[in-house]
Amino acid sequence: MNSGHVELGRAQQERWEAAYARRPRLHGVGPSVAAEWAVGVFGAAGIDDVLELGAGHGRDALFLARQGFSVHATDFSEAALDQLRHEAQREGLDDRVTAALHDVRDPLPVADATVNAVFANVLLNMAFSPAELRALVAEIHRVLCPGGVFVYAVWSTADPCSRHWNRLDDGLSMHDGFVGRFFDESLVGELSEQWQLDETTPYDEGQRRMWRVTMTKPGPES
Ligand SMILES: C[S@@+](CC[C@H](N)C(=O)[O-])C[C@H]1O[C@@H](n2cnc3c(N)ncnc32)[C@H](O)[C@@H]1O
């Protein structure tokens, strides 16, 4: 891995840690639009357990648990995960929600083909190099069972912020010390190689223009 990207990743981890420590419930308490969508998709597929990546303080993990799913939530901010665990306990959901510190630039600590569903709201558009992003999507593919479903949401290049943020290398942009990537539809398409791409939907969430993507890991018969 390029040392510039290692440094960038470390700096971003510190940035997120400080943001969560400074402002509990940073992303609010209600679920994301993508999590509300994912409930229907996972439910229709008969799935009742979800691996959530980049879960933050757990607004979506807790929402999914309230809908009856078992959720294993990961993030690279311990401050965020502490808040998640505290809320899960407060709501009596700690039997259905577990949380673990994990940086998704490292391999997922999960065996091949053992997970039924992966959910990631506004994680893939964080500060990953193109190679790190491809490696992450390959890891998600590896851990999903055949027929397993991946729902993710990312910022779109149609978001007006994409024009105002400072441009960095590798298609990344920076604002207020936070680094991210705005996705166009062709990047969504590139990341869906090896997958069945079920839907790619543009939508608005607050001020943000987003893409929501649902992909299935093909089974042996497909
Ligand atoms: C925009 S927030 C979204 C949080 C949550 N999904 C939500 O919608 O409330 C992005 C999250 O990704 C996490 N994150 C960024 N880079 C990460 C990495 N390399 N490994 C694990 N988590 C990461 C951050 O700590 C942060 O919690």
CSV table of C-alpha atoms and ligand atoms in Angstrom, one decimal, residues 9 12-13 15-17 20 26-28 30-32 52-61 74-78 80 101-106 119-128 132 136 155 178-179 205, ligand 1:
chain,number,residue,atom,x,y,z
A,9,GLY,CA,-6.2,6.6,6.4
A,12,GLN,CA,-9.1,10.2,8.7
A,13,GLN,CA,-9.4,7.7,11.5
A,15,ARG,CA,-10.7,12.9,12.4
A,16,TRP,CA,-13.7,10.6,12.7
A,17,GLU,CA,-12.7,9.6,16.3
A,20,TYR,CA,-17.7,11.3,17.3
A,26,LEU,CA,-23.3,12.8,14.9
A,27,HIS,CA,-25.6,11.4,12.2
A,28,GLY,CA,-28.8,11.7,14.1
A,30,GLY,CA,-33.3,8.1,12.6
A,31,PRO,CA,-32.3,5.5,10.0
A,32,SER,CA,-30.7,6.4,6.7
A,52,GLU,CA,-22.8,-3.5,8.6
A,53,LEU,CA,-19.5,-1.8,7.7
A,54,GLY,CA,-18.7,1.8,8.6
A,55,ALA,CA,-21.7,1.7,11.0
A,56,GLY,CA,-20.7,4.9,12.9
A,57,HIS,CA,-22.7,5.3,16.2
A,58,GLY,CA,-25.2,2.8,14.9
A,59,ARG,CA,-28.3,4.6,13.9
A,60,ASP,CA,-28.9,2.0,11.1
A,61,ALA,CA,-27.6,-1.0,13.1
A,74,THR,CA,-18.0,-2.5,12.5
A,75,ASP,CA,-16.3,0.8,12.2
A,76,PHE,CA,-12.7,2.2,12.7
A,77,SER,CA,-13.9,4.6,15.4
A,78,GLU,CA,-14.0,3.2,18.9
A,80,ALA,CA,-18.6,5.7,17.7
A,101,LEU,CA,-13.4,-2.2,15.7
A,102,HIS,CA,-12.3,-2.8,12.2
A,103,ASP,CA,-10.6,-0.8,9.5
A,104,VAL,CA,-12.0,-2.0,6.1
A,105,ARG,CA,-8.6,-1.4,4.4
A,106,ASP,CA,-7.7,-4.7,6.2
A,119,PHE,CA,-24.9,-3.1,4.4
A,120,ALA,CA,-22.8,0.0,4.1
A,121,ASN,CA,-24.2,3.6,4.2
A,122,VAL,CA,-21.7,6.2,3.1
A,123,LEU,CA,-18.6,4.0,3.6
A,124,LEU,CA,-17.5,3.2,0.1
A,125,ASN,CA,-17.1,6.9,-0.6
A,126,MET,CA,-14.6,7.5,2.2
A,127,ALA,CA,-10.9,8.1,1.7
A,128,PHE,CA,-10.0,4.9,-0.2
A,132,GLU,CA,-8.4,-0.1,-1.7
A,136,LEU,CA,-13.0,-3.8,-0.2
A,155,TRP,CA,-22.4,10.3,-2.5
A,178,PHE,CA,-12.8,15.0,5.8
A,179,VAL,CA,-11.9,13.2,2.6
A,205,GLU,CA,-31.1,12.6,1.4
B,1,LIG,C1,-20.3,9.3,6.8
B,1,LIG,S1,-20.0,8.2,8.2
B,1,LIG,C2,-21.4,7.1,8.0
B,1,LIG,C3,-21.8,6.4,9.3
B,1,LIG,C4,-23.0,5.5,9.3
B,1,LIG,N1,-22.9,4.5,8.2
B,1,LIG,C5,-24.2,6.3,9.1
B,1,LIG,O1,-24.8,6.4,8.0
B,1,LIG,O2,-24.7,6.8,10.2
B,1,LIG,C6,-18.7,7.1,7.6
B,1,LIG,C7,-18.2,6.1,8.6
B,1,LIG,O3,-17.2,5.4,8.0
B,1,LIG,C8,-16.2,5.1,9.0
B,1,LIG,N2,-15.0,4.8,8.2
B,1,LIG,C9,-14.3,5.6,7.4
B,1,LIG,N3,-13.2,4.9,6.9
B,1,LIG,C10,-13.2,3.7,7.5
B,1,LIG,C11,-12.4,2.6,7.4
B,1,LIG,N4,-11.3,2.6,6.6
B,1,LIG,N5,-12.7,1.5,8.1
B,1,LIG,C12,-13.8,1.4,8.9
B,1,LIG,N6,-14.7,2.5,9.0
B,1,LIG,C13,-14.4,3.6,8.3
B,1,LIG,C14,-16.2,6.4,9.8
B,1,LIG,O4,-15.6,6.2,11.1
B,1,LIG,C15,-17.7,6.8,9.8
B,1,LIG,O5,-18.3,6.2,10.9
